[in-house]
């Protein structure tokens, strides 16, 4: 039966989906955060996670990382503030622009 | 294209939905220089965390404030002044990403080859975790979020990601944009996006593990 090319490829694809290795699991764990994972792939994940503590840990850490990243934008200021020179320059350009807008309004 | 954040430039939007009638055209006191003092630091931080280049970030703050000045008529005070200015800045940055997305190539991905390859080097079980590079247990992950040093490490790590990868990671995880929106904005395929996100997470997770969780107490300045 393995002579049938189509049957063979379906079989190997299903096998791949149901029996992912750890490398594949890291990709699926990430994908699960962005899109619905197809059913056979999900079944493979659940089975793998049952037996693989490292992938369970990886997955939990990705979920944590995803939540933590949401806070990155509001995290304490880390790289200083707008440099004084830039502050002056921006004010100057705003003043110039404001003057030209005012000039163009009758 | 249902989300307003996808509009290329608020200054070019028609006065209408969400951008109502001018309050300042009649000569109400308009003080854009005050924006620089009151919101400059915030906007700069916002731009820097997305663009990762201080000079570029300054330019974008300036561009956003100039844009705001020109379109001041469209601000009616429904949102705070700061979120209005941030919205303009954000749109300018997205516009920049959109243009840059068409120009830059994928050489970024070379960055991962080595590390990712070794992560799954396993003699007994090919493509399973390598004992020394496998994820280790993290202690007090929750507490890390309140520590300023943690965020320094976080930013330093995300700063090491290649530009395009960092960009999709920030849009997806920091700005919480959907996959569809990101693909539409940057003109990339979903598969492409998912692989980039996967690699960003893989690299960032590892970087945090090495430079924060494993090195607690002796945090390095430059992971």
CSV table of C-alpha atoms in Angstrom, one decimal:
chain,number,residue,atom,x,y,z
A,1,UNK,CA,0.0,0.0,0.0
A,2,UNK,CA,3.0,2.3,0.5
A,3,UNK,CA,3.4,2.3,-3.3
A,4,UNK,CA,0.5,4.6,-3.7
A,5,UNK,CA,2.2,8.0,-3.6
A,6,UNK,CA,-0.8,10.0,-2.4
A,7,UNK,CA,-1.7,7.6,0.4
A,8,UNK,CA,1.9,7.5,1.5
A,9,UNK,CA,2.2,11.3,1.7
A,10,UNK,CA,-1.1,11.6,3.6
A,11,UNK,CA,0.1,8.9,6.0
A,12,UNK,CA,3.4,10.6,6.6
A,13,UNK,CA,1.8,14.0,7.0
A,14,UNK,CA,-0.6,12.6,9.6
A,15,UNK,CA,2.2,10.9,11.4
A,16,UNK,CA,4.1,14.2,11.5
A,17,UNK,CA,1.1,16.0,12.8
A,18,UNK,CA,0.4,13.4,15.5
A,19,UNK,CA,4.0,12.8,16.5
A,20,UNK,CA,5.8,16.1,16.6
A,21,UNK,CA,9.4,16.4,17.8
A,22,UNK,CA,10.5,19.1,20.3
A,23,UNK,CA,11.7,21.4,17.5
A,24,UNK,CA,8.2,21.2,15.8
A,25,UNK,CA,6.6,21.7,19.2
A,26,UNK,CA,8.3,25.0,19.8
A,27,UNK,CA,6.8,26.2,16.5
A,28,UNK,CA,3.4,24.9,17.3
A,29,UNK,CA,3.4,26.4,20.8
A,30,UNK,CA,4.2,29.8,19.2
A,31,UNK,CA,1.6,29.4,16.5
A,32,UNK,CA,-1.0,28.6,19.1
A,33,UNK,CA,-0.6,32.1,20.4
A,34,UNK,CA,-1.4,33.7,17.1
A,35,UNK,CA,-3.9,31.4,15.3
A,36,UNK,CA,-6.1,28.4,15.7
A,37,UNK,CA,-4.0,25.2,15.4
A,38,UNK,CA,-5.5,22.5,13.1
A,39,UNK,CA,-7.1,19.6,15.0
A,40,UNK,CA,-4.6,16.8,14.2
A,41,UNK,CA,-1.7,19.1,15.1
A,42,UNK,CA,-3.4,20.0,18.3
A,43,UNK,CA,-4.0,16.3,19.2
A,44,UNK,CA,-0.3,15.7,18.5
A,45,UNK,CA,0.6,18.6,20.8
A,46,UNK,CA,-1.5,17.4,23.7
A,47,UNK,CA,0.0,13.9,23.5
A,48,UNK,CA,3.6,15.3,23.2
A,49,UNK,CA,3.0,17.6,26.2
A,50,UNK,CA,1.8,14.7,28.3
A,51,UNK,CA,5.2,13.1,28.0
A,52,UNK,CA,7.5,16.0,27.6
A,53,UNK,CA,8.2,18.2,30.6
A,54,UNK,CA,10.6,20.4,28.7
A,55,UNK,CA,8.0,21.3,26.1
A,56,UNK,CA,5.4,21.9,28.8
A,57,UNK,CA,7.9,24.3,30.4
A,58,UNK,CA,8.7,26.0,27.1
A,59,UNK,CA,5.0,26.5,26.3
A,60,UNK,CA,4.3,28.0,29.8
A,61,UNK,CA,7.2,30.3,29.4
A,62,UNK,CA,6.0,31.5,26.0
A,63,UNK,CA,2.6,32.3,27.4
A,64,UNK,CA,4.3,34.1,30.2
A,65,UNK,CA,6.5,36.0,27.8
A,66,UNK,CA,3.5,37.0,25.7
A,67,UNK,CA,1.8,38.5,28.8
A,68,UNK,CA,4.9,40.1,30.0
A,69,UNK,CA,5.5,41.8,26.6
A,70,UNK,CA,2.2,43.5,26.9
A,71,UNK,CA,3.7,45.4,29.7
A,72,UNK,CA,6.9,46.4,27.8
A,73,UNK,CA,5.4,49.6,26.4
A,74,UNK,CA,4.4,50.8,29.8
A,75,UNK,CA,7.4,49.6,31.6
A,76,UNK,CA,9.5,52.1,33.5
A,77,UNK,CA,11.4,54.5,31.3
A,78,UNK,CA,14.7,52.8,30.7
A,79,UNK,CA,16.6,54.6,28.1
A,80,UNK,CA,16.2,58.1,29.3
A,81,UNK,CA,14.0,60.8,28.0
A,82,UNK,CA,13.9,63.1,25.0
A,83,UNK,CA,17.3,64.6,24.8
A,84,UNK,CA,17.4,68.4,25.5
A,85,UNK,CA,18.9,69.1,22.1
A,86,UNK,CA,16.0,67.3,20.4
A,87,UNK,CA,13.6,69.1,22.7
A,88,UNK,CA,14.9,72.5,21.5
A,89,UNK,CA,15.0,71.5,17.9
A,90,UNK,CA,11.5,70.2,17.9
A,91,UNK,CA,10.2,73.3,19.6
A,92,UNK,CA,12.0,75.4,17.0
A,93,UNK,CA,10.5,73.5,14.1
A,94,UNK,CA,7.0,73.7,15.7
A,95,UNK,CA,7.5,77.5,16.2
A,96,UNK,CA,8.5,77.9,12.5
A,97,UNK,CA,5.6,75.7,11.3
A,98,UNK,CA,3.1,77.5,13.6
A,99,UNK,CA,4.3,80.9,12.3
A,100,UNK,CA,3.9,79.8,8.6
A,101,UNK,CA,0.4,78.4,9.4
A,102,UNK,CA,-0.6,81.6,11.1
A,103,UNK,CA,0.8,83.6,8.1
A,104,UNK,CA,-1.2,81.6,5.7
A,105,UNK,CA,-4.5,82.2,7.6
A,106,UNK,CA,-6.0,85.6,6.6
B,1,UNK,CA,-9.1,47.4,7.2
B,2,UNK,CA,-11.6,48.1,10.0
B,3,UNK,CA,-9.3,49.4,12.6
B,4,UNK,CA,-8.5,53.1,12.7
B,5,UNK,CA,-4.9,52.3,13.6
B,6,UNK,CA,-4.3,51.1,10.1
B,7,UNK,CA,-5.0,54.4,8.5
B,8,UNK,CA,-1.7,55.6,7.0
B,9,UNK,CA,-1.7,59.1,8.3
B,10,UNK,CA,-4.3,60.8,10.4
B,11,UNK,CA,-3.4,64.2,8.8
B,12,UNK,CA,-4.6,62.9,5.5
B,13,UNK,CA,-7.9,61.6,6.9
B,14,UNK,CA,-11.0,63.5,6.0
B,15,UNK,CA,-12.5,65.6,8.7
B,16,UNK,CA,-15.4,63.4,9.8
B,17,UNK,CA,-15.9,60.2,11.7
B,18,UNK,CA,-13.7,60.3,14.8
B,19,UNK,CA,-12.1,63.6,13.8
B,20,UNK,CA,-14.7,66.3,14.4
B,21,UNK,CA,-14.8,70.0,13.9
B,22,UNK,CA,-12.0,72.4,14.6
B,23,UNK,CA,-11.8,74.2,17.9
B,24,UNK,CA,-8.5,76.0,17.3
B,25,UNK,CA,-8.9,77.6,13.9
B,26,UNK,CA,-10.6,80.6,15.5
B,27,UNK,CA,-7.5,81.6,17.3
B,28,UNK,CA,-8.0,79.6,20.5
B,29,UNK,CA,-4.6,79.5,22.1
B,30,UNK,CA,-2.6,76.8,20.7
B,31,UNK,CA,0.7,76.0,22.3
B,32,UNK,CA,2.5,73.2,20.6
B,33,UNK,CA,5.7,73.9,22.4
B,34,UNK,CA,4.0,72.8,25.6
B,35,UNK,CA,3.4,69.4,23.9
B,36,UNK,CA,7.1,68.9,23.8
B,37,UNK,CA,7.5,69.5,27.5
B,38,UNK,CA,4.5,67.6,28.6
B,39,UNK,CA,4.5,64.7,26.3
B,40,UNK,CA,7.9,64.7,24.7
B,41,UNK,CA,9.4,62.1,27.0
B,42,UNK,CA,6.4,59.8,26.7
B,43,UNK,CA,6.3,60.1,22.9
B,44,UNK,CA,10.0,59.6,22.7
B,45,UNK,CA,9.9,56.4,24.8
B,46,UNK,CA,6.9,55.2,22.7
B,47,UNK,CA,8.8,55.7,19.4
B,48,UNK,CA,12.1,54.4,20.8
B,49,UNK,CA,10.5,51.1,22.0
B,50,UNK,CA,9.2,50.5,18.5
B,51,UNK,CA,12.0,52.0,16.3
B,52,UNK,CA,14.9,51.1,18.5
B,53,UNK,CA,17.0,54.0,17.1
B,54,UNK,CA,17.1,57.2,19.2
B,55,UNK,CA,17.8,59.5,16.2
B,56,UNK,CA,15.0,58.0,14.2
B,57,UNK,CA,12.7,58.2,17.3
B,58,UNK,CA,13.5,61.9,17.7
B,59,UNK,CA,12.6,62.5,14.1
B,60,UNK,CA,9.3,60.7,14.4
B,61,UNK,CA,8.4,62.6,17.5
B,62,UNK,CA,9.0,65.8,15.6
B,63,UNK,CA,7.1,64.6,12.5
B,64,UNK,CA,4.2,63.6,14.7
B,65,UNK,CA,4.0,66.9,16.5
B,66,UNK,CA,4.2,68.8,13.2
B,67,UNK,CA,1.4,66.6,11.9
B,68,UNK,CA,-0.6,67.3,15.0
B,69,UNK,CA,0.0,71.0,14.6
B,70,UNK,CA,-1.3,70.9,11.1
B,71,UNK,CA,-4.3,68.9,12.0
B,72,UNK,CA,-5.0,70.4,15.3
B,73,UNK,CA,-8.5,71.3,14.1
B,74,UNK,CA,-9.4,67.6,14.3
B,75,UNK,CA,-8.7,67.2,17.9
B,76,UNK,CA,-11.8,67.8,19.9
B,77,UNK,CA,-10.8,66.6,23.3
B,78,UNK,CA,-12.8,63.3,23.2
B,79,UNK,CA,-9.6,61.5,24.0
B,80,UNK,CA,-6.7,63.0,26.1
B,81,UNK,CA,-4.2,65.2,24.3
B,82,UNK,CA,-1.6,62.6,25.0
B,83,UNK,CA,-3.4,59.7,23.4
B,84,UNK,CA,-4.3,61.9,20.4
B,85,UNK,CA,-0.6,62.7,19.9
B,86,UNK,CA,0.3,59.1,20.5
B,87,UNK,CA,-2.2,58.0,17.9
B,88,UNK,CA,-0.6,60.3,15.3
B,89,UNK,CA,2.9,59.1,16.2
B,90,UNK,CA,1.8,55.5,16.0
B,91,UNK,CA,0.3,55.9,12.6
B,92,UNK,CA,3.5,57.5,11.4
B,93,UNK,CA,5.5,54.6,12.7
B,94,UNK,CA,3.2,52.1,11.1
B,95,UNK,CA,3.4,54.0,7.8
B,96,UNK,CA,7.2,53.8,8.1
B,97,UNK,CA,7.0,50.0,8.8
B,98,UNK,CA,4.7,49.6,5.8
B,99,UNK,CA,7.2,51.3,3.5
B,100,UNK,CA,10.2,49.6,5.0
B,101,UNK,CA,8.5,46.3,4.7
B,102,UNK,CA,8.6,46.5,1.0
B,103,UNK,CA,12.2,47.5,0.9
B,104,UNK,CA,14.2,45.3,3.3
B,105,UNK,CA,15.1,41.8,2.6
B,106,UNK,CA,15.1,38.7,4.7
B,107,UNK,CA,18.7,38.5,5.5
B,108,UNK,CA,17.6,38.8,9.2
B,109,UNK,CA,16.9,35.2,9.5
B,110,UNK,CA,20.5,34.2,9.3
B,111,UNK,CA,20.8,35.4,12.9
B,112,UNK,CA,18.9,32.4,14.2
B,113,UNK,CA,20.5,29.6,12.2
B,114,UNK,CA,23.3,28.7,14.7
B,115,UNK,CA,21.5,29.0,18.0
B,116,UNK,CA,18.3,27.3,16.8
B,117,UNK,CA,20.3,24.5,15.2
B,118,UNK,CA,22.1,23.7,18.4
B,119,UNK,CA,19.0,23.9,20.6
B,120,UNK,CA,17.7,20.7,19.2
B,121,UNK,CA,21.0,18.8,18.8
B,122,UNK,CA,20.4,15.6,20.6
B,123,UNK,CA,22.3,12.4,19.9
B,124,UNK,CA,19.7,10.0,21.3
B,125,UNK,CA,16.6,11.7,20.0
B,126,UNK,CA,17.1,13.9,16.9
B,127,UNK,CA,15.2,17.2,17.0
B,128,UNK,CA,14.6,16.9,20.7
B,129,UNK,CA,15.9,19.3,23.3
B,130,UNK,CA,19.7,19.5,23.8
B,131,UNK,CA,20.3,19.0,27.5
B,132,UNK,CA,22.3,22.2,28.0
B,133,UNK,CA,20.1,24.5,25.9
B,134,UNK,CA,16.7,23.1,27.0
B,135,UNK,CA,14.4,25.5,28.9
B,136,UNK,CA,15.3,25.7,32.6
B,137,UNK,CA,13.0,26.4,35.4
B,138,UNK,CA,12.4,30.1,36.1
B,139,UNK,CA,12.1,31.2,39.7
B,140,UNK,CA,9.9,34.2,40.6
B,141,UNK,CA,8.9,35.1,37.0
B,142,UNK,CA,6.0,37.1,38.3
B,143,UNK,CA,8.2,39.2,40.5
B,144,UNK,CA,10.5,40.0,37.6
B,145,UNK,CA,7.9,42.2,36.0
B,146,UNK,CA,8.1,44.7,38.9
B,147,UNK,CA,11.9,45.0,38.6
B,148,UNK,CA,13.3,47.8,36.5
B,149,UNK,CA,16.4,45.7,35.9
B,150,UNK,CA,14.3,43.0,34.3
B,151,UNK,CA,12.9,45.5,31.8
B,152,UNK,CA,16.4,46.7,31.0
B,153,UNK,CA,17.3,43.1,30.2
B,154,UNK,CA,14.1,42.7,28.3
B,155,UNK,CA,14.8,45.7,26.1
B,156,UNK,CA,18.4,44.8,25.6
B,157,UNK,CA,17.3,41.3,24.4
B,158,UNK,CA,14.6,42.5,22.1
B,159,UNK,CA,17.1,45.1,20.8
B,160,UNK,CA,19.2,42.1,19.6
B,161,UNK,CA,16.4,40.8,17.4
B,162,UNK,CA,16.8,41.6,13.7
B,163,UNK,CA,14.8,44.6,12.7
B,164,UNK,CA,11.9,43.0,10.8
B,165,UNK,CA,11.5,40.2,13.4
B,166,UNK,CA,11.5,42.7,16.2
B,167,UNK,CA,8.9,44.8,14.4
B,168,UNK,CA,6.4,41.9,14.0
B,169,UNK,CA,7.0,40.9,17.6
B,170,UNK,CA,6.3,44.3,18.9
B,171,UNK,CA,3.2,44.7,16.7
B,172,UNK,CA,1.9,41.4,17.8
B,173,UNK,CA,2.9,41.2,21.5
B,174,UNK,CA,3.3,44.7,22.6
B,175,UNK,CA,0.6,46.4,20.5
B,176,UNK,CA,-1.6,43.3,20.5
B,177,UNK,CA,-2.4,43.6,16.8
B,178,UNK,CA,-4.0,40.6,15.2
B,179,UNK,CA,-2.1,38.4,12.7
B,180,UNK,CA,-4.4,39.6,9.9
B,181,UNK,CA,-3.8,43.2,10.7
B,182,UNK,CA,0.0,42.7,10.8
B,183,UNK,CA,0.0,40.8,7.5
B,184,UNK,CA,-2.1,43.5,5.9
B,185,UNK,CA,0.1,46.3,7.3
B,186,UNK,CA,3.4,44.8,6.4
B,187,UNK,CA,2.3,43.0,3.2
B,188,UNK,CA,3.6,39.6,4.4
B,189,UNK,CA,2.0,36.1,4.4
B,190,UNK,CA,0.6,34.5,7.5
B,191,UNK,CA,3.2,31.7,7.4
B,192,UNK,CA,5.9,34.2,7.1
B,193,UNK,CA,4.6,36.1,10.1
B,194,UNK,CA,4.2,33.0,12.2
B,195,UNK,CA,7.7,31.8,11.5
B,196,UNK,CA,9.1,35.2,12.4
B,197,UNK,CA,7.1,35.3,15.6
B,198,UNK,CA,8.2,31.8,16.5
B,199,UNK,CA,11.9,32.8,16.0
B,200,UNK,CA,11.5,36.0,17.9
B,201,UNK,CA,10.0,34.1,20.9
B,202,UNK,CA,12.6,31.4,20.7
B,203,UNK,CA,15.4,33.9,20.8
B,204,UNK,CA,13.9,36.2,23.3
B,205,UNK,CA,13.0,33.4,25.7
B,206,UNK,CA,16.5,32.1,25.6
B,207,UNK,CA,18.0,35.6,26.0
B,208,UNK,CA,15.9,36.3,29.1
B,209,UNK,CA,16.8,32.9,30.5
B,210,UNK,CA,20.5,33.4,30.1
B,211,UNK,CA,20.6,37.1,31.1
B,212,UNK,CA,18.0,37.3,33.7
B,213,UNK,CA,16.8,34.0,35.2
B,214,UNK,CA,20.1,32.3,35.2
B,215,UNK,CA,22.1,35.4,36.1
B,216,UNK,CA,20.0,36.8,38.9
B,217,UNK,CA,21.9,39.0,41.2
B,218,UNK,CA,24.6,39.7,38.7
B,219,UNK,CA,22.6,41.2,35.8
B,220,UNK,CA,24.8,42.0,32.9
B,221,UNK,CA,24.5,45.4,31.3
B,222,UNK,CA,24.7,44.1,27.8
B,223,UNK,CA,23.3,40.6,27.3
